[in-house]
Amino acid sequence: MTPQAFRQLMRLHPAAVNIIATGKAPHRTGMTVSAFMSLGVEPPTVVCAINRNAFSYAHMADNQVFSVNTLAVEHIELAKLFAGQAPLFGDERFDEQEWDQFDSGSPCLRSAVMSLECRLIRQVQESTHCLMVGEVISGRYNDDGLPLLYRDGQWVTVSEDLLMTPVER
């Protein structure tokens, strides 16, 4: 399979939009990612794929802690900001009204659908990316938000009706 064909196929895979963040003010940094998943429950672990050329990658490795903040539909502008689509960098992206911090100092988005505080336990280098494996230390959630998804270059979500209606088999 060619890289172009693979990229086109993967664009069709809907994925939750997250901000992976690390550092304490005034040295916070973060990035928008969709390559995130749970890995195991004993101990609770997650993994995210980070491009090794990304500014935040070295900071995550140095800090040894990071947060995962799953965005809600109303966070599209925030997703764009942390994806580098605005001329703000590093700590400038963190509005004090929107962000709190976990005990480790990792940034926590107050209105996220879900936020996890993670301790980096392993890095797996593969091609242009690194799989950052984190043990979950703590978490928060917000029942009110519909998750923001990304599919084929578009921001999408699930409908509230779908969430409330059992799937017929």
Tab-separated table of C-alpha atoms in Angstrom:
chain	number	residue	atom	x	y	z
A	1	MET	CA	0.000	0.000	0.000
A	2	THR	CA	1.293	3.441	-0.838
A	3	PRO	CA	1.595	6.107	1.865
A	4	GLN	CA	-0.957	8.233	-0.015
A	5	ALA	CA	-3.529	5.407	-0.137
A	6	PHE	CA	-2.987	4.626	3.536
A	7	ARG	CA	-3.351	8.293	4.488
A	8	GLN	CA	-6.625	8.523	2.533
A	9	LEU	CA	-8.018	5.417	4.223
A	10	MET	CA	-7.049	6.630	7.685
A	11	ARG	CA	-8.740	9.987	7.059
A	12	LEU	CA	-12.020	8.058	7.032
A	13	HIS	CA	-11.437	6.710	10.534
A	14	PRO	CA	-13.314	8.977	12.961
A	15	ALA	CA	-11.235	9.854	15.996
A	16	ALA	CA	-11.754	11.869	19.161
A	17	VAL	CA	-9.894	15.175	19.239
A	18	ASN	CA	-7.605	15.649	22.239
A	19	ILE	CA	-5.102	18.163	23.527
A	20	ILE	CA	-2.036	16.515	24.984
A	21	ALA	CA	-0.367	19.005	27.340
A	22	THR	CA	2.597	19.135	29.685
A	23	GLY	CA	4.514	21.546	31.880
A	24	LYS	CA	3.753	24.089	34.565
A	25	ALA	CA	3.128	27.767	33.877
A	26	PRO	CA	4.936	29.576	32.361
A	27	HIS	CA	6.480	26.584	30.588
A	28	ARG	CA	3.338	24.798	29.380
A	29	THR	CA	3.008	23.360	25.923
A	30	GLY	CA	0.428	21.245	24.156
A	31	MET	CA	-0.764	19.928	20.855
A	32	THR	CA	-3.945	18.656	19.210
A	33	VAL	CA	-3.895	14.910	18.559
A	34	SER	CA	-6.332	12.247	17.467
A	35	ALA	CA	-3.952	9.276	17.848
A	36	PHE	CA	-4.828	8.364	21.427
A	37	MET	CA	-6.277	5.234	23.035
A	38	SER	CA	-6.525	3.267	26.246
A	39	LEU	CA	-3.983	0.478	26.565
A	40	GLY	CA	-4.857	-1.429	29.727
A	41	VAL	CA	-6.613	-1.229	33.075
A	42	GLU	CA	-4.134	-2.957	35.431
A	43	PRO	CA	-2.451	-0.558	35.783
A	44	PRO	CA	-4.567	2.037	33.962
A	45	THR	CA	-2.513	3.008	30.921
A	46	VAL	CA	-2.979	5.026	27.754
A	47	VAL	CA	-0.903	5.621	24.649
A	48	CYS	CA	-0.656	8.550	22.263
A	49	ALA	CA	1.364	8.873	19.076
A	50	ILE	CA	3.422	12.065	18.910
A	51	ASN	CA	5.467	13.229	15.939
A	52	ARG	CA	9.072	13.422	17.101
A	53	ASN	CA	9.489	16.742	15.256
A	54	ALA	CA	6.661	18.330	17.257
A	55	PHE	CA	7.708	21.036	19.712
A	56	SER	CA	5.791	19.354	22.564
A	57	TYR	CA	7.446	15.963	22.113
A	58	ALA	CA	10.745	16.837	23.868
A	59	HIS	CA	8.871	18.614	26.661
A	60	MET	CA	6.726	15.544	27.353
A	61	ALA	CA	9.830	13.383	27.521
A	62	ASP	CA	11.614	15.850	29.822
A	63	ASN	CA	8.656	16.445	32.156
A	64	GLN	CA	7.733	12.762	32.457
A	65	VAL	CA	4.077	13.768	33.025
A	66	PHE	CA	1.350	14.859	30.634
A	67	SER	CA	-2.392	15.310	30.406
A	68	VAL	CA	-4.913	14.135	27.843
A	69	ASN	CA	-7.904	16.457	27.409
A	70	THR	CA	-10.718	15.133	25.212
A	71	LEU	CA	-12.413	18.087	23.540
A	72	ALA	CA	-16.118	18.832	23.285
A	73	VAL	CA	-17.897	20.214	20.222
A	74	GLU	CA	-17.572	23.787	21.508
A	75	HIS	CA	-13.752	23.451	21.533
A	76	ILE	CA	-13.174	23.601	17.751
A	77	GLU	CA	-11.256	26.901	18.000
A	78	LEU	CA	-9.143	25.465	20.824
A	79	ALA	CA	-8.381	22.400	18.668
A	80	LYS	CA	-7.235	24.696	15.861
A	81	LEU	CA	-5.150	26.794	18.254
A	82	PHE	CA	-3.257	23.775	19.603
A	83	ALA	CA	-2.896	22.401	16.062
A	84	GLY	CA	-0.796	25.457	15.227
A	85	GLN	CA	-3.438	27.286	13.189
A	86	ALA	CA	-2.971	30.518	15.181
A	87	PRO	CA	0.140	32.605	15.845
A	88	LEU	CA	0.347	31.660	19.545
A	89	PHE	CA	2.958	29.301	20.961
A	90	GLY	CA	3.730	27.438	24.163
A	91	ASP	CA	2.249	28.983	27.286
A	92	GLU	CA	0.461	31.693	25.260
A	93	ARG	CA	-2.119	29.079	24.215
A	94	PHE	CA	-3.313	28.489	27.782
A	95	ASP	CA	-6.084	30.880	28.842
A	96	GLU	CA	-6.173	30.950	32.665
A	97	GLN	CA	-9.994	31.025	32.567
A	98	GLU	CA	-10.094	27.709	30.676
A	99	TRP	CA	-7.177	25.802	32.180
A	100	ASP	CA	-6.479	24.366	35.621
A	101	GLN	CA	-3.710	21.952	36.591
A	102	PHE	CA	-3.420	18.485	38.055
A	103	ASP	CA	-1.304	17.776	41.139
A	104	SER	CA	1.629	16.932	38.836
A	105	GLY	CA	1.357	20.404	37.302
A	106	SER	CA	0.098	19.106	33.959
A	107	PRO	CA	-2.532	21.379	32.381
A	108	CYS	CA	-6.169	20.325	32.715
A	109	LEU	CA	-8.902	21.815	30.516
A	110	ARG	CA	-11.791	22.614	32.876
A	111	SER	CA	-14.540	21.979	30.313
A	112	ALA	CA	-13.056	18.887	28.642
A	113	VAL	CA	-15.256	15.838	28.130
A	114	MET	CA	-12.526	13.919	29.949
A	115	SER	CA	-9.078	14.795	31.283
A	116	LEU	CA	-6.408	12.350	32.390
A	117	GLU	CA	-3.228	13.021	34.346
A	118	CYS	CA	-0.511	10.613	33.230
A	119	ARG	CA	3.006	9.645	34.224
A	120	LEU	CA	5.189	8.733	31.245
A	121	ILE	CA	6.338	5.136	31.698
A	122	ARG	CA	7.592	4.159	28.252
A	123	GLN	CA	8.472	5.550	24.846
A	124	VAL	CA	8.434	3.442	21.701
A	125	GLN	CA	10.105	5.000	18.654
A	126	GLU	CA	8.549	4.043	15.328
A	127	SER	CA	9.125	5.828	12.040
A	128	THR	CA	8.420	9.558	12.436
A	129	HIS	CA	6.456	9.134	15.653
A	130	CYS	CA	6.894	8.027	19.224
A	131	LEU	CA	4.289	6.103	21.167
A	132	MET	CA	4.108	7.746	24.573
A	133	VAL	CA	2.758	5.256	27.111
A	134	GLY	CA	1.374	6.835	30.247
A	135	GLU	CA	0.131	5.396	33.506
A	136	VAL	CA	-3.040	7.232	34.512
A	137	ILE	CA	-2.661	8.922	37.899
A	138	SER	CA	-6.049	10.640	38.056
A	139	GLY	CA	-8.913	11.817	35.893
A	140	ARG	CA	-11.892	14.134	35.609
A	141	TYR	CA	-14.935	14.133	33.367
A	142	ASN	CA	-17.801	16.354	32.274
A	143	ASP	CA	-21.145	14.706	31.457
A	144	ASP	CA	-22.458	17.759	29.613
A	145	GLY	CA	-20.175	17.826	26.572
A	146	LEU	CA	-20.566	15.975	23.293
A	147	PRO	CA	-17.132	14.791	22.116
A	148	LEU	CA	-15.496	16.504	19.163
A	149	LEU	CA	-14.464	14.054	16.441
A	150	TYR	CA	-12.354	14.466	13.324
A	151	ARG	CA	-13.081	12.575	10.114
A	152	ASP	CA	-11.931	13.231	6.560
A	153	GLY	CA	-10.832	16.786	7.313
A	154	GLN	CA	-14.116	17.681	9.015
A	155	TRP	CA	-15.121	18.368	12.631
A	156	VAL	CA	-17.998	16.046	13.533
A	157	THR	CA	-19.740	14.660	16.606
A	158	VAL	CA	-22.294	12.074	17.592
A	159	SER	CA	-25.875	13.209	18.063
A	160	GLU	CA	-27.324	13.336	21.534
A	161	ASP	CA	-30.197	11.165	20.262
A	162	LEU	CA	-27.727	8.479	19.227
A	163	LEU	CA	-26.125	8.562	22.656
A	164	MET	CA	-29.491	8.141	24.346
A	165	THR	CA	-30.897	5.474	22.024
A	166	PRO	CA	-29.833	1.832	22.364
A	167	VAL	CA	-28.585	0.328	19.108
A	168	GLU	CA	-31.018	-2.256	17.687
A	169	ARG	CA	-29.537	-5.645	16.806
